[in-house]
CSV table of C-alpha atoms in Angstrom, one decimal:
chain,number,residue,atom,x,y,z
A,17,GLU,CA,95.2,84.7,107.7
A,18,VAL,CA,95.1,88.4,107.7
A,19,GLN,CA,97.9,89.9,104.6
A,20,LEU,CA,98.7,93.1,103.5
A,21,VAL,CA,100.8,93.7,100.7
A,22,GLU,CA,102.3,97.2,99.5
A,23,SER,CA,103.5,97.8,96.0
A,24,GLY,CA,104.2,100.9,94.1
A,25,GLY,CA,107.1,102.5,95.5
A,26,ASP,CA,109.9,103.6,93.3
A,27,LEU,CA,112.7,106.1,92.1
A,28,ILE,CA,110.6,109.1,91.4
A,29,GLN,CA,111.9,112.9,91.0
A,30,PRO,CA,111.2,115.7,93.3
A,31,GLY,CA,107.6,117.7,92.1
A,32,GLY,CA,106.2,114.0,90.4
A,33,SER,CA,103.2,111.8,91.7
A,34,LEU,CA,103.5,108.4,92.7
A,35,ARG,CA,100.7,105.9,93.7
A,36,LEU,CA,101.2,103.0,96.7
A,37,SER,CA,98.7,100.2,96.5
A,38,CYS,CA,98.0,97.5,99.6
A,39,ALA,CA,96.2,94.4,98.8
A,40,ALA,CA,94.3,92.9,101.4
A,41,SER,CA,93.3,89.7,102.2
A,42,GLY,CA,91.6,87.4,105.2
A,43,PHE,CA,89.4,90.8,105.9
A,44,THR,CA,87.6,93.6,104.2
A,45,VAL,CA,89.1,96.8,103.9
A,46,SER,CA,85.8,98.7,103.8
A,47,SER,CA,84.7,97.5,107.2
A,48,SER,CA,87.9,98.4,108.8
A,49,TYR,CA,90.2,101.3,109.6
A,50,MET,CA,93.8,101.5,108.0
A,51,SER,CA,96.5,103.7,107.5
A,52,TRP,CA,99.9,104.7,106.3
A,53,VAL,CA,102.8,104.8,108.4
A,54,ARG,CA,106.5,105.6,107.0
A,55,GLN,CA,109.9,105.3,107.8
A,56,ALA,CA,112.7,107.5,106.5
A,57,PRO,CA,115.9,105.9,106.2
A,58,GLY,CA,117.6,105.3,109.1
A,59,LYS,CA,114.6,106.8,111.3
A,60,GLY,CA,112.0,106.3,113.3
A,61,LEU,CA,108.0,105.7,112.4
A,62,GLU,CA,105.9,108.2,111.4
A,63,TRP,CA,102.0,108.0,111.0
A,64,VAL,CA,100.8,109.7,107.7
A,65,SER,CA,97.3,109.1,106.7
A,66,ALA,CA,94.2,107.1,108.2
A,67,ILE,CA,90.8,106.2,106.5
A,68,ASN,CA,87.9,105.0,108.7
A,69,SER,CA,85.2,102.4,107.8
A,70,GLY,CA,82.9,105.5,107.1
A,71,GLY,CA,85.6,106.6,104.4
A,72,ASN,CA,86.4,109.6,106.7
A,73,THR,CA,89.9,110.4,106.3
A,74,TYR,CA,92.8,112.3,108.1
A,75,TYR,CA,96.2,113.4,107.4
A,76,ALA,CA,99.7,114.5,109.2
A,77,ASP,CA,100.5,117.8,108.4
A,78,SER,CA,103.6,116.9,106.1
A,79,VAL,CA,101.5,115.3,103.9
A,80,GLN,CA,98.2,117.5,103.9
A,81,GLY,CA,96.9,118.6,100.9
A,82,ARG,CA,99.5,116.4,98.7
A,83,PHE,CA,98.7,112.9,99.6
A,84,THR,CA,95.5,111.3,99.3
A,85,ILE,CA,94.2,108.2,101.2
A,86,SER,CA,91.2,106.1,99.5
A,87,ARG,CA,90.3,102.4,99.2
A,88,ASP,CA,88.6,100.5,96.4
A,89,ASN,CA,86.2,97.6,97.7
A,90,SER,CA,86.0,95.9,95.0
A,91,LYS,CA,89.5,94.9,95.0
A,92,ASN,CA,89.6,95.3,99.2
A,93,THR,CA,92.7,97.5,98.3
A,94,LEU,CA,93.8,100.5,100.1
A,95,SER,CA,95.5,103.2,98.1
A,96,LEU,CA,97.7,106.5,98.9
A,97,GLN,CA,97.9,108.9,95.9
A,98,MET,CA,101.3,111.1,96.5
A,99,ASN,CA,101.5,114.3,94.5
A,100,SER,CA,104.2,117.0,94.8
A,101,LEU,CA,107.1,114.8,95.8
A,102,ARG,CA,109.7,116.0,98.1
A,103,ALA,CA,112.6,114.8,99.2
A,104,GLU,CA,111.8,114.4,102.8
A,105,ASP,CA,109.0,112.0,101.7
A,106,THR,CA,111.7,109.2,100.8
A,107,ALA,CA,110.6,106.4,103.0
A,108,VAL,CA,109.5,102.7,103.7
A,109,TYR,CA,106.1,103.0,103.2
A,110,TYR,CA,103.8,100.3,105.2
A,111,CYS,CA,99.9,99.9,105.0
A,112,ALA,CA,98.7,98.8,108.9
A,113,ARG,CA,95.5,98.0,109.8
A,114,PHE,CA,93.8,99.1,113.4
A,115,ARG,CA,92.3,96.4,115.4
A,116,GLY,CA,88.8,96.5,115.1
A,117,SER,CA,86.8,99.6,113.7
A,118,SER,CA,88.1,102.4,116.7
A,119,GLY,CA,91.4,104.4,115.4
A,120,ILE,CA,92.4,104.4,119.5
A,121,SER,CA,93.0,100.8,118.9
A,122,PRO,CA,96.3,99.8,117.9
A,123,PHE,CA,97.9,98.7,114.6
A,124,ASP,CA,97.7,95.1,114.9
A,125,SER,CA,98.5,93.9,111.0
A,126,TRP,CA,101.1,95.2,108.7
A,127,GLY,CA,102.9,95.0,105.3
A,128,GLN,CA,106.4,94.4,104.1
A,129,GLY,CA,106.4,98.0,103.3
A,130,THR,CA,107.2,99.9,99.5
A,131,LEU,CA,110.1,101.9,99.0
A,132,VAL,CA,109.4,105.5,97.8
A,133,THR,CA,112.5,107.4,96.7
A,134,VAL,CA,112.6,111.2,95.7
A,135,SER,CA,115.7,112.5,94.2
A,136,SER,CA,116.6,113.7,91.2
B,13,ASP,CA,100.1,117.8,118.5
B,14,ILE,CA,100.9,115.2,121.3
B,15,GLN,CA,104.7,115.0,121.1
B,16,MET,CA,106.1,111.0,122.4
B,17,THR,CA,109.5,111.0,123.9
B,18,GLN,CA,111.5,107.5,124.3
B,19,SER,CA,114.2,106.9,126.5
B,20,PRO,CA,116.7,106.0,126.8
B,21,SER,CA,117.8,106.4,122.7
B,22,THR,CA,119.8,103.3,123.0
B,23,LEU,CA,120.3,100.9,125.8
B,24,SER,CA,123.2,98.0,125.8
B,25,ALA,CA,122.3,95.2,127.8
B,26,SER,CA,123.4,91.5,128.2
B,27,VAL,CA,121.3,88.1,127.8
B,28,GLY,CA,119.1,88.0,131.0
B,29,ASP,CA,119.2,91.3,131.9
B,30,ARG,CA,115.9,93.3,133.0
B,31,VAL,CA,115.5,96.1,130.8
B,32,THR,CA,113.1,98.9,131.0
B,33,ILE,CA,112.4,101.5,128.6
B,34,THR,CA,110.4,104.8,129.0
B,35,CYS,CA,108.0,106.6,127.3
B,36,ARG,CA,106.5,110.0,127.9
B,37,ALA,CA,103.6,112.2,126.3
B,38,SER,CA,103.4,115.9,126.0
B,39,GLN,CA,99.5,115.6,127.4
B,40,SER,CA,97.5,112.9,128.6
B,41,VAL,CA,97.0,109.6,126.5
B,42,GLY,CA,95.0,107.8,128.9
B,43,SER,CA,96.2,104.0,128.6
B,44,TRP,CA,95.8,104.9,124.8
B,45,LEU,CA,99.6,103.6,124.2
B,46,ALA,CA,100.7,100.4,122.0
B,47,TRP,CA,104.3,99.0,122.4
B,48,TYR,CA,105.9,98.0,118.9
B,49,GLN,CA,109.1,95.5,118.3
B,50,GLN,CA,110.8,96.4,115.0
B,51,LYS,CA,114.0,94.1,113.3
B,52,PRO,CA,115.6,95.7,110.8
B,53,GLY,CA,114.2,95.4,107.2
B,54,LYS,CA,111.3,94.1,108.8
B,55,ALA,CA,107.6,95.8,109.6
B,56,PRO,CA,107.1,96.8,113.2
B,57,LYS,CA,104.8,93.7,115.5
B,58,LEU,CA,102.6,94.9,118.2
B,59,LEU,CA,103.9,93.5,121.4
B,60,ILE,CA,101.4,95.8,124.0
B,61,TYR,CA,98.3,97.4,123.8
B,62,LYS,CA,96.1,99.7,126.0
B,63,ALA,CA,99.4,100.4,127.9
B,64,SER,CA,99.3,97.3,129.5
B,65,SER,CA,97.8,93.9,127.5
B,66,LEU,CA,100.0,91.9,126.3
B,67,GLU,CA,99.4,90.9,122.4
B,68,SER,CA,98.8,87.2,121.7
B,69,GLY,CA,101.7,85.4,121.3
B,70,VAL,CA,104.0,87.3,122.5
B,71,PRO,CA,106.3,86.1,125.6
B,72,SER,CA,105.3,87.0,129.1
B,73,ARG,CA,108.6,88.3,129.7
B,74,PHE,CA,107.1,91.5,128.1
B,75,SER,CA,105.0,94.0,130.0
B,76,GLY,CA,103.8,97.6,129.7
B,77,SER,CA,102.5,99.6,132.9
B,78,GLY,CA,101.6,103.3,133.0
B,79,SER,CA,98.9,105.7,132.0
B,80,GLY,CA,98.5,109.6,131.5
B,81,THR,CA,101.7,110.6,130.6
B,82,GLU,CA,104.3,108.4,131.4
B,83,PHE,CA,104.6,104.7,130.6
B,84,THR,CA,107.2,101.8,130.5
B,85,LEU,CA,108.0,98.3,128.8
B,86,THR,CA,110.1,96.3,130.5
B,87,ILE,CA,111.7,93.0,129.4
B,88,SER,CA,112.2,90.8,132.7
B,89,SER,CA,115.1,88.4,130.8
B,90,LEU,CA,116.1,89.7,127.8
B,91,GLN,CA,116.7,87.2,125.1
B,92,PRO,CA,119.0,86.9,122.0
B,93,ASP,CA,115.7,87.4,120.1
B,94,ASP,CA,114.7,90.6,121.8
B,95,PHE,CA,117.7,93.0,120.4
B,96,ALA,CA,115.8,95.4,118.0
B,97,THR,CA,114.3,98.7,118.2
B,98,TYR,CA,111.1,99.7,120.2
B,99,TYR,CA,108.6,102.4,119.4
B,100,CYS,CA,105.6,103.7,121.8
B,101,GLN,CA,102.7,104.9,120.1
B,102,GLN,CA,99.6,107.1,121.2
B,103,SER,CA,96.2,107.0,119.4
B,104,ASN,CA,94.6,108.9,121.9
B,105,ASN,CA,94.5,112.0,119.3
B,106,PHE,CA,95.5,111.2,116.3
B,107,TRP,CA,98.2,109.0,116.0
B,108,THR,CA,102.1,109.7,116.9
B,109,PHE,CA,105.0,107.3,117.7
B,110,GLY,CA,107.9,107.8,119.8
B,111,GLN,CA,111.8,108.3,118.0
B,112,GLY,CA,112.6,104.5,119.0
B,113,THR,CA,114.6,102.7,121.5
B,114,LYS,CA,117.5,100.6,120.1
B,115,VAL,CA,118.1,97.5,122.6
B,116,GLU,CA,122.0,96.3,121.4
B,117,ILE,CA,123.8,93.6,123.1
B,118,LYS,CA,126.3,94.9,125.4
């Protein structure tokens, strides 16, 4: 059974840094196309970042240069390093897996989400 | 960037109603369109992919249609478990979600 479990969410001051992790089971992260999607309180879904099986990374304009997606193959985990955090980064962050190995596929598995609150 | 616009933003309906949600893309996304259902405090759940393919385990009362820039999600007979927020998402050029449609009890 595919399972994704996020961790690392916290209350952080503006300008601070935070690292989110997503532990995967039931499949291999390094062979998969993975993504982070966020949802601000009471708002819709926003794609944040993605990484394909080849290690190519992609970022939304809103986080480009501040966030870094990566994976640890030995731990079968996905991570999101978030720097220079802003109030508008406050959201629940979901780890999601693309079906198959293509970015045109839908997100077929999601974690439960981890809350990041950026506030002084 | 491709923008996705859903209508309506909120929909009030009764159990048994036929419900249709529309999603329009700012440029063609081919058939690379998915629909998700989200309930409060929960992660989104995939319903429809490739515009009209029903995800395994999803009830057949859900259906999707369209291509290019205009898509619809139809619930043929609304059930109590279907009251939720629905999102469309394109994957033709990076990834963009619509703003969501909340289906409320009338």
